[in-house]
mmCIF file of C-alpha atoms and ligand atoms in Angstrom:
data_model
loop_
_atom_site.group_PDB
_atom_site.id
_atom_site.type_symbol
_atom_site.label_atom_id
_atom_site.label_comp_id
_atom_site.label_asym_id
_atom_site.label_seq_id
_atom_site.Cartn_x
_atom_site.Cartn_y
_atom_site.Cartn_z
ATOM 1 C CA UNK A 1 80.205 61.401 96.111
ATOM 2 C CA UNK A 2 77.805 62.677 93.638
ATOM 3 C CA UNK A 3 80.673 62.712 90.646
ATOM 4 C CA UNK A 4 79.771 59.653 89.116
ATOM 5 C CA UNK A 5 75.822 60.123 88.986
ATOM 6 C CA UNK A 6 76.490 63.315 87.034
ATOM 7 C CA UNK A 7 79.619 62.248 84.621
ATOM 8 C CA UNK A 8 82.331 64.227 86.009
ATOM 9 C CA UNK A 9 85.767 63.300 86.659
ATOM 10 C CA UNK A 10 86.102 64.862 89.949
ATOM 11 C CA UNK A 11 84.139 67.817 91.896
ATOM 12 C CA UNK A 12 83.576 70.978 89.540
ATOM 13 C CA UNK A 13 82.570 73.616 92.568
ATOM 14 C CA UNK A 14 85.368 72.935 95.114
ATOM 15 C CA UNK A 15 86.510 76.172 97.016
ATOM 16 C CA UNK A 16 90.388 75.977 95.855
ATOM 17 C CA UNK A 17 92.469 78.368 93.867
ATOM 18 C CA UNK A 18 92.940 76.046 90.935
ATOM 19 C CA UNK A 19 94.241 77.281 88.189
ATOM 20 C CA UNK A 20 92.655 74.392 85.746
ATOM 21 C CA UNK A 21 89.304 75.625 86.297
ATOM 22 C CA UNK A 22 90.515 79.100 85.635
ATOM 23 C CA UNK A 23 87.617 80.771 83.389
ATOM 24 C CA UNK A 24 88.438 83.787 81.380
ATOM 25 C CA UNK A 25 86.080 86.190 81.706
ATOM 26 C CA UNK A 26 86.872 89.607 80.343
ATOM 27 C CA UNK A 27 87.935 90.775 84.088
ATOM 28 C CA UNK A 28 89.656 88.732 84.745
ATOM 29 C CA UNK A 29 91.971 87.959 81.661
ATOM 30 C CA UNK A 30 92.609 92.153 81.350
ATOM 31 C CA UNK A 31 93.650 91.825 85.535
ATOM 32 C CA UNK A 32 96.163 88.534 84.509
ATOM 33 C CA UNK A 33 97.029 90.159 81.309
ATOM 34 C CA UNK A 34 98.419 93.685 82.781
ATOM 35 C CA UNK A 35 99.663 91.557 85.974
ATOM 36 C CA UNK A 36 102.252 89.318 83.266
ATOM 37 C CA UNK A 37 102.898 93.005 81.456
ATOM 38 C CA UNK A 38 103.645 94.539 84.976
ATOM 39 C CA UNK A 39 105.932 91.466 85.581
ATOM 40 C CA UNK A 40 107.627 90.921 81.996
ATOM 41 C CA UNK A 41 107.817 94.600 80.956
ATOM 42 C CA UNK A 42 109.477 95.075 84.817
ATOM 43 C CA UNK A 43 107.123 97.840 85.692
ATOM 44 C CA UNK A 44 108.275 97.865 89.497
ATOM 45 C CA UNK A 45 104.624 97.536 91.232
ATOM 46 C CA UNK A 46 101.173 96.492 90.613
ATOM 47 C CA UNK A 47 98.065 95.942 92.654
ATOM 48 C CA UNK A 48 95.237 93.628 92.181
ATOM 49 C CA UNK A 49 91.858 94.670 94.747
ATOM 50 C CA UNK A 50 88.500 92.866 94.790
ATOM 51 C CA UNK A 51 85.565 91.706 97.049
ATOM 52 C CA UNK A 52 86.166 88.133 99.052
ATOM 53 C CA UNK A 53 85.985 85.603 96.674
ATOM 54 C CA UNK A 54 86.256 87.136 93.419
ATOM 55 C CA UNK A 55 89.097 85.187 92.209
ATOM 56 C CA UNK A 56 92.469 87.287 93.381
ATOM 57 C CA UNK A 57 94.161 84.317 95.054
ATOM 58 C CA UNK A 58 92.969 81.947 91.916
ATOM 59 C CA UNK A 59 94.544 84.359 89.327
ATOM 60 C CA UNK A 60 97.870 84.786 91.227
ATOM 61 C CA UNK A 61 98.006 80.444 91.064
ATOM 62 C CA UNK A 62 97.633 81.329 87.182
ATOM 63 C CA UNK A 63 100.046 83.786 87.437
ATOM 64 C CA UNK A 64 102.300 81.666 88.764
ATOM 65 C CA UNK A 65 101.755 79.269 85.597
ATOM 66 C CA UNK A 66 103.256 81.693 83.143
ATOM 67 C CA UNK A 67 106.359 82.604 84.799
ATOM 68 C CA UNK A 68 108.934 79.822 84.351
ATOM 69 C CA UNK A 69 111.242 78.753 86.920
ATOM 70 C CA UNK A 70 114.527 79.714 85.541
ATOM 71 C CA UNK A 71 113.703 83.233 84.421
ATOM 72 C CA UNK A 72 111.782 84.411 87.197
ATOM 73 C CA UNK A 73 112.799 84.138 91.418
ATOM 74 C CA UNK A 74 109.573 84.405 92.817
ATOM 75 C CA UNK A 75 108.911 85.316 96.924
ATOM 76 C CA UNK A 76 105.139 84.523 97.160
ATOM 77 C CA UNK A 77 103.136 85.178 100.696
ATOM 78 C CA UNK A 78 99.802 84.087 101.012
ATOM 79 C CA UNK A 79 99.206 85.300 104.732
ATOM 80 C CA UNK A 80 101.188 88.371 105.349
ATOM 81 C CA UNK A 81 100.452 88.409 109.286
ATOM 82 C CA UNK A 82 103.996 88.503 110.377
ATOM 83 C CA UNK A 83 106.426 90.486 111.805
ATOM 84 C CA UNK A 84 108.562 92.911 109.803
ATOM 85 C CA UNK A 85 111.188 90.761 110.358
ATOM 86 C CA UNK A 86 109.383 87.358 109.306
ATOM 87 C CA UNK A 87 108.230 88.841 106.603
ATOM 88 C CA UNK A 88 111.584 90.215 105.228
ATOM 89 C CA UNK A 89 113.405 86.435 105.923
ATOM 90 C CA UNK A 90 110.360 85.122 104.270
ATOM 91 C CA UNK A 91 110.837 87.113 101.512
ATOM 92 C CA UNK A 92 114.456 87.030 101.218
ATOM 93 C CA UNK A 93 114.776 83.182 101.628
ATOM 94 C CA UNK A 94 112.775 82.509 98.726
ATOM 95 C CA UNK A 95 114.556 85.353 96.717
ATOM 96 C CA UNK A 96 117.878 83.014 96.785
ATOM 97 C CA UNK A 97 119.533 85.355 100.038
ATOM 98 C CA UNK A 98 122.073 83.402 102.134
ATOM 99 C CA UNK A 99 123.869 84.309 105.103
ATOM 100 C CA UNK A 100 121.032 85.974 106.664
ATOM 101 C CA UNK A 101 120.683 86.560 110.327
ATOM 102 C CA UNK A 102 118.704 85.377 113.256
ATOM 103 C CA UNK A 103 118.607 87.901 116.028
ATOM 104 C CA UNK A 104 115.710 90.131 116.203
ATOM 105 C CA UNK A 105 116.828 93.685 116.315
ATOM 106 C CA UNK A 106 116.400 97.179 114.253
ATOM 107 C CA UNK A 107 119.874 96.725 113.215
ATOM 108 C CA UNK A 108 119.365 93.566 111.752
ATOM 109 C CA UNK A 109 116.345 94.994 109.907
ATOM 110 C CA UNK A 110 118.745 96.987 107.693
ATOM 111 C CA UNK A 111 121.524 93.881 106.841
ATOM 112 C CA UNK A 112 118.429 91.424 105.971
ATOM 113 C CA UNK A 113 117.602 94.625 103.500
ATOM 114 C CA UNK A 114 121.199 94.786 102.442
ATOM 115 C CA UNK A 115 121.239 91.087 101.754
ATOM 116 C CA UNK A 116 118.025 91.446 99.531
ATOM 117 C CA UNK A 117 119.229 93.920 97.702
ATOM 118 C CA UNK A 118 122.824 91.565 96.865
ATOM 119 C CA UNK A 119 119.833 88.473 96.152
ATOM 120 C CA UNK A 120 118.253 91.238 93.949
ATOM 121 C CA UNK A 121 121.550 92.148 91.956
ATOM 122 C CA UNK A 122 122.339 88.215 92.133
ATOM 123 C CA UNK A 123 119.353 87.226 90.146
ATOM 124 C CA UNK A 124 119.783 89.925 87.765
ATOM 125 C CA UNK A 125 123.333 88.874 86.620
ATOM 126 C CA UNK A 126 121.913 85.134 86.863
ATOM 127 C CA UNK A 127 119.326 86.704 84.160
ATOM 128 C CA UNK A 128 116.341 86.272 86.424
ATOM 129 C CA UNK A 129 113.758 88.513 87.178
ATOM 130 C CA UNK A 130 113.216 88.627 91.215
ATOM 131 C CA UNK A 131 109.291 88.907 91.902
ATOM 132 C CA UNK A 132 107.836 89.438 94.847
ATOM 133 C CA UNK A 133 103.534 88.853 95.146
ATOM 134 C CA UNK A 134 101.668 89.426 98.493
ATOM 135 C CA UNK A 135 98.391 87.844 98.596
ATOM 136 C CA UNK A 136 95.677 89.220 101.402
ATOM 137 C CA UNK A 137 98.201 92.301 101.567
ATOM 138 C CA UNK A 138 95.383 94.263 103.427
ATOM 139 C CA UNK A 139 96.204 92.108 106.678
ATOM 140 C CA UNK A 140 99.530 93.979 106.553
ATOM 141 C CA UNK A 141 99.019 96.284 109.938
ATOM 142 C CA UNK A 142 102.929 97.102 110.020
ATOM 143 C CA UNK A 143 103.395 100.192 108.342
ATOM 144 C CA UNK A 144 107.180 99.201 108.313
ATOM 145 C CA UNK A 145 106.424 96.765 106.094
ATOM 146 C CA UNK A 146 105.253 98.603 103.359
ATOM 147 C CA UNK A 147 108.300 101.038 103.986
ATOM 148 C CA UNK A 148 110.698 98.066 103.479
ATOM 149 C CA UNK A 149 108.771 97.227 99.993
ATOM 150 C CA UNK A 150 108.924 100.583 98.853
ATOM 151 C CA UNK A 151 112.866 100.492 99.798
ATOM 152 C CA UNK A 152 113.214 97.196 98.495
ATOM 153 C CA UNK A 153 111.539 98.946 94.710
ATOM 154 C CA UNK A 154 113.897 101.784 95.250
ATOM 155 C CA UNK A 155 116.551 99.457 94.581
ATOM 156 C CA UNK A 156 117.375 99.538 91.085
ATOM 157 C CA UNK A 157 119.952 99.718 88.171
ATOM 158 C CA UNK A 158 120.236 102.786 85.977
ATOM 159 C CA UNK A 159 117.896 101.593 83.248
ATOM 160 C CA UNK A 160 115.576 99.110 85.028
ATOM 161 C CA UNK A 161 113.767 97.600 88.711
ATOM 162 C CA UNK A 162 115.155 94.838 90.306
ATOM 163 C CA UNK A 163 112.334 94.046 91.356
ATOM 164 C CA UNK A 164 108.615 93.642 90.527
ATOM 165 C CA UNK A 165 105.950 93.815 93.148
ATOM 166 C CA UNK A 166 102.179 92.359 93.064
ATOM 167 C CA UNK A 167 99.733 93.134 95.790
ATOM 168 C CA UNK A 168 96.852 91.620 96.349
ATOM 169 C CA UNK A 169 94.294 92.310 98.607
ATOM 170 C CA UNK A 170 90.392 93.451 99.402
ATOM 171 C CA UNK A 171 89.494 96.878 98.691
ATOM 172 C CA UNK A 172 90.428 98.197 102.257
ATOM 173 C CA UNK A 173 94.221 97.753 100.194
ATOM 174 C CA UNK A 174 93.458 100.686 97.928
ATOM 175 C CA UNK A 175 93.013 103.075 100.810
ATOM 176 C CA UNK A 176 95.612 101.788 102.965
ATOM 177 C CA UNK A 177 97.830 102.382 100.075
ATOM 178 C CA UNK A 178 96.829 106.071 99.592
ATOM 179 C CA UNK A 179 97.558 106.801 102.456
ATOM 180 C CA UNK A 180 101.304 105.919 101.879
ATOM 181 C CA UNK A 181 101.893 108.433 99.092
ATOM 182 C CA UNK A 182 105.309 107.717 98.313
ATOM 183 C CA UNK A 183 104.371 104.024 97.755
ATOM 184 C CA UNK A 184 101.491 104.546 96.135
ATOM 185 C CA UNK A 185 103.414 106.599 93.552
ATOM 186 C CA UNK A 186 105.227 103.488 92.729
ATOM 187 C CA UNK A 187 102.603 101.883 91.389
ATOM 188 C CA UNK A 188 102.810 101.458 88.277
ATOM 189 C CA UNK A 189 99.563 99.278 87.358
ATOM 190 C CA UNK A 190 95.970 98.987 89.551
ATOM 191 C CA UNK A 191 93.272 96.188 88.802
ATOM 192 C CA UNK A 192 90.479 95.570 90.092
ATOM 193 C CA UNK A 193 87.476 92.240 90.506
ATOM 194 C CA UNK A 194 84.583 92.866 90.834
ATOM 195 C CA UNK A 195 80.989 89.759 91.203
ATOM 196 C CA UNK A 196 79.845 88.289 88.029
ATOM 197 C CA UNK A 197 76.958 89.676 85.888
ATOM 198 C CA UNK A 198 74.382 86.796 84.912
ATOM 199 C CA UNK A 199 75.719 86.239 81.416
ATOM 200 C CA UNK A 200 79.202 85.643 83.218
ATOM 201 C CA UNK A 201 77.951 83.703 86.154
ATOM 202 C CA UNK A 202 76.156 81.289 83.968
ATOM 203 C CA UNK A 203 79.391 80.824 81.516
ATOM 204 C CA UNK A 204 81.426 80.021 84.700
ATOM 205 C CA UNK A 205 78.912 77.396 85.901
ATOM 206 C CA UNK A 206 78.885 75.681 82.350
ATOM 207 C CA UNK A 207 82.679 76.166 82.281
ATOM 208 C CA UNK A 208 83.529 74.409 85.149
ATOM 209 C CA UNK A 209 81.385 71.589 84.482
ATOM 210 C CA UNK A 210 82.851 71.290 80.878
ATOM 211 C CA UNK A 211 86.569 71.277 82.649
ATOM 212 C CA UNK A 212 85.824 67.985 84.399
ATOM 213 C CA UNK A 213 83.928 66.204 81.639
ATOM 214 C CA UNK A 214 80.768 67.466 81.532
ATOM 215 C CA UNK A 215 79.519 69.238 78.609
ATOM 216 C CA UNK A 216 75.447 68.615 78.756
ATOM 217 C CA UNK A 217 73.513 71.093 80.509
ATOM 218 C CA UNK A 218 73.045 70.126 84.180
ATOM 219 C CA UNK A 219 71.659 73.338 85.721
ATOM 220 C CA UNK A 220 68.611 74.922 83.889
ATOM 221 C CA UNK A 221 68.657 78.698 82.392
ATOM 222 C CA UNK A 222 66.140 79.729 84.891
ATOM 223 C CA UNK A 223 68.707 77.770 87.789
ATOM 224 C CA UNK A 224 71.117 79.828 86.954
ATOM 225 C CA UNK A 225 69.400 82.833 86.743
ATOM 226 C CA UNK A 226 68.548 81.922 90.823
ATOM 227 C CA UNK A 227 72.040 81.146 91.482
ATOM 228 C CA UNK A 228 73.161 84.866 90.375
ATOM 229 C CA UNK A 229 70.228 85.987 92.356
ATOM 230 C CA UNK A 230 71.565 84.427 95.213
ATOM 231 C CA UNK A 231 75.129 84.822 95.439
ATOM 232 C CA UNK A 232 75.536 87.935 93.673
ATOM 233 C CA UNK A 233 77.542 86.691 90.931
ATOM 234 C CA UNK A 234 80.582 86.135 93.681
ATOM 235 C CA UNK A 235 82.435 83.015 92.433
ATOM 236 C CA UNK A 236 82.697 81.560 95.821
ATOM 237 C CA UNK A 237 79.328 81.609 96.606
ATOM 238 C CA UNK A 238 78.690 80.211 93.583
ATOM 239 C CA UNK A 239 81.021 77.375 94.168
ATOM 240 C CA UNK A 240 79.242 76.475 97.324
ATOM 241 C CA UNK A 241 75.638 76.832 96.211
ATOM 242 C CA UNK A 242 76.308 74.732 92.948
ATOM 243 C CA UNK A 243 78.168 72.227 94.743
ATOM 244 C CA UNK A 244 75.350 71.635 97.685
ATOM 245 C CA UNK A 245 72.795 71.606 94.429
ATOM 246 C CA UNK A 246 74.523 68.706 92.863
ATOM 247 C CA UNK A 247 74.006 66.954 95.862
ATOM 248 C CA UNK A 248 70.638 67.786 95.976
ATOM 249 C CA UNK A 249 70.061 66.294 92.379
ATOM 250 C CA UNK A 250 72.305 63.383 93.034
ATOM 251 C CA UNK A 251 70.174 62.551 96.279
ATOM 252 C CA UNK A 252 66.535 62.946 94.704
ATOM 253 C CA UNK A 253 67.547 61.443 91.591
ATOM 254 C CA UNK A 254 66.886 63.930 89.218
ATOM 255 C CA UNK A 255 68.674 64.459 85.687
ATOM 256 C CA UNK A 256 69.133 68.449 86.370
ATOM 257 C CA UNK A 257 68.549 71.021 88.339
ATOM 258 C CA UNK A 258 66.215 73.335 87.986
ATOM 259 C CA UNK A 259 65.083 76.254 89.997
ATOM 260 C CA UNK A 260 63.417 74.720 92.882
ATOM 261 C CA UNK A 261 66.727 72.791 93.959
ATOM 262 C CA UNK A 262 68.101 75.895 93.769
ATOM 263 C CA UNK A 263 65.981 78.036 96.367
ATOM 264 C CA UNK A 264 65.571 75.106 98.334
ATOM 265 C CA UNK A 265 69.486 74.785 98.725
ATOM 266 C CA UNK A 266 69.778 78.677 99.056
ATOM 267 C CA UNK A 267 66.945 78.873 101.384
ATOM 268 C CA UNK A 268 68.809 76.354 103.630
ATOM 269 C CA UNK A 269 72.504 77.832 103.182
ATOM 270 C CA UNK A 270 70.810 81.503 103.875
ATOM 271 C CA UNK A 271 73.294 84.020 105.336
ATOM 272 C CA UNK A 272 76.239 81.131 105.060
ATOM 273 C CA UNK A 273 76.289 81.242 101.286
HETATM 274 N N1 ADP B 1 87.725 83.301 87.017
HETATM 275 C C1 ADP B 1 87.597 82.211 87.786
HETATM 276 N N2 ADP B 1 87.650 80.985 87.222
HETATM 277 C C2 ADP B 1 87.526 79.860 87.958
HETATM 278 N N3 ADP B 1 87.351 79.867 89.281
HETATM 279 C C3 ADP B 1 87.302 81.063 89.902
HETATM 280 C C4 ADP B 1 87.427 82.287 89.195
HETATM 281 N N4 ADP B 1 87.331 83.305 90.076
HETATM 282 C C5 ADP B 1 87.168 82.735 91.283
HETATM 283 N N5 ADP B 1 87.146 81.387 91.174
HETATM 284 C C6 ADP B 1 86.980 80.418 92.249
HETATM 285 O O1 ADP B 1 86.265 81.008 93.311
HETATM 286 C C7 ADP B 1 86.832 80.663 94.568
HETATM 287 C C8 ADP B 1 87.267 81.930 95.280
HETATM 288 O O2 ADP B 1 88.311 82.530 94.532
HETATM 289 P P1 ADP B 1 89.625 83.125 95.217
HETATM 290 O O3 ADP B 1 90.646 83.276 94.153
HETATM 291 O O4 ADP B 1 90.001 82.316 96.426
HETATM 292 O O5 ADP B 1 89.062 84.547 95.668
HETATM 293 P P2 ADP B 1 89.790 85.705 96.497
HETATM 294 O O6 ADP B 1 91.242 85.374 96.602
HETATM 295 O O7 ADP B 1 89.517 86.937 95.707
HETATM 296 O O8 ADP B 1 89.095 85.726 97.845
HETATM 297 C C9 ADP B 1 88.005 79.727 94.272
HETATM 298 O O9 ADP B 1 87.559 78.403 94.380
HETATM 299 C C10 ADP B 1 88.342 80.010 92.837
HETATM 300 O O10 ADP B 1 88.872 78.898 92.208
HETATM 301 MG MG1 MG B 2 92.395 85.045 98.267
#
């Protein structure tokens, strides 16, 4: 609606994990970076933690990017609120497993492991990597599942994992974890998000804006200053504040946005932001 008025190619702010608009602040390249070493230096597990909206789901989609289809078999879950059992087919479907069965019983449970593990052995003389990442793995509420995962690592070859995990999830992930000590020993790697400071939050805003055409200032130094006020540095709010903003600017016809657009906007999204 408002792209044209301000010279941009398409909408800068929207609210989707895309990994073109990925911006590299120091957090989050040292979380992707020791993610790609947990996955190419097959360190078995990893966990990523932060806040809502701090960019986990964003950074797996970049993830994703650097791992090339034909030397990595990837099992990705963005909504891990299934049963074991779902989860395990889901899991093992995308791994490459065949045969696998339908009937919901304990039994069962154990052959759907067994055929992992053959996927897991499969890919490994195919000279792939198998990778499994769990986004929003603090929904998990099945403490089975996370005994399956930690089986599932416990498969291995003499010298090296089958298999390398990734969880993500909100902090609530950390201390469900701990409380699983033998998985928790098996992780190899922990990151962590955390908001924006100002100096990042303003980067982001002008880095977005650059990725779809835009390199003028649009948003004043003292705008952005209210926008970290406002949303804590918390890239999602962010998103949504800047976004209604432009709007704002595009509707009153102004040629950027200063402060008072700003606290207006944030005034008006209050609590929602
Ligand atoms: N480093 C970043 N670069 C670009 N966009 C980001 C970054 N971090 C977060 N975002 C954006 O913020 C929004 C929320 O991020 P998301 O990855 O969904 O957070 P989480 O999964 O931690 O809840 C998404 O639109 C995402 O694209
Ligand atoms: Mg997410």
């Amino acid at each position: 609606m408002y792209e044209k008025y301000w010279g941009l190619t398409e909408k800068p702010f929207e609210n989707t994990p895309d990994p073109r608009f990925l911006y590299h602040s120091s957090q989050h390249d040292e979380a992707l970076g020791r993610l790609l070493y947990a996955v190419r230096e097959r360190k078995g597990a990893a966990v990523l933690t932060g806040v809502f909206g701090c960019g986990k789901t964003v950074l797996g989609q970049a993830l994703l990017r650097e791992l090339s289809a034909d030397r990595y078999k990837i099992a990705f879950i963005n909504y891990p609120l299934l049963s074991h059992m779902e989860f395990l087919l889901a899991i093992a479907k995308s791994l490459g497993s065949y045969d696998l069965p339908t009937k919901k019983t304990e039994v069962l449970i154990n052959s759907v492991l067994d055929n992992l593990n053959n996927a897991l052995l499969n890919n490994a003389r195919d000279g792939k990597d198998s990778v499994i990442i769990v986004d929003e793995a603090h929904i998990i509420e099945d403490v089975q599942i996370l005994e399956s995962l930690r089986l599932l690592l416990n498969f291995q070859l003499p010298n090296r994992f089958l298999l390398t995990l990734l969880l993500f999830g909100q902090p609530e992930l950390r201390e469900k974890i701990e409380l699983n000590k033998p998985f928790e020993q098996r992780i190899a790697i922990k990151c962590h998000l955390t908001n924006f400071d100002l100096e990042d939050t303003a980067a982001y805003i002008i880095h977005r804006l650059k990725v779809v055409g835009r390199s003028e200032p649009v948003f004043t130094k003292e705008a952005m200053e209210a926008v970290y006020e406002h949303t804590g540095g918390i890239p999602r709010r962010i998103n949504r504040l800047c976004d209604i903003c432009l709007l704002s600017g595009f509707a009153k016809n102004l040629n950027q946005i200063d402060e008072s657009i700003v606290l207006g906007e944030a005034r008006e999204l209050g609590a929602k932001i």
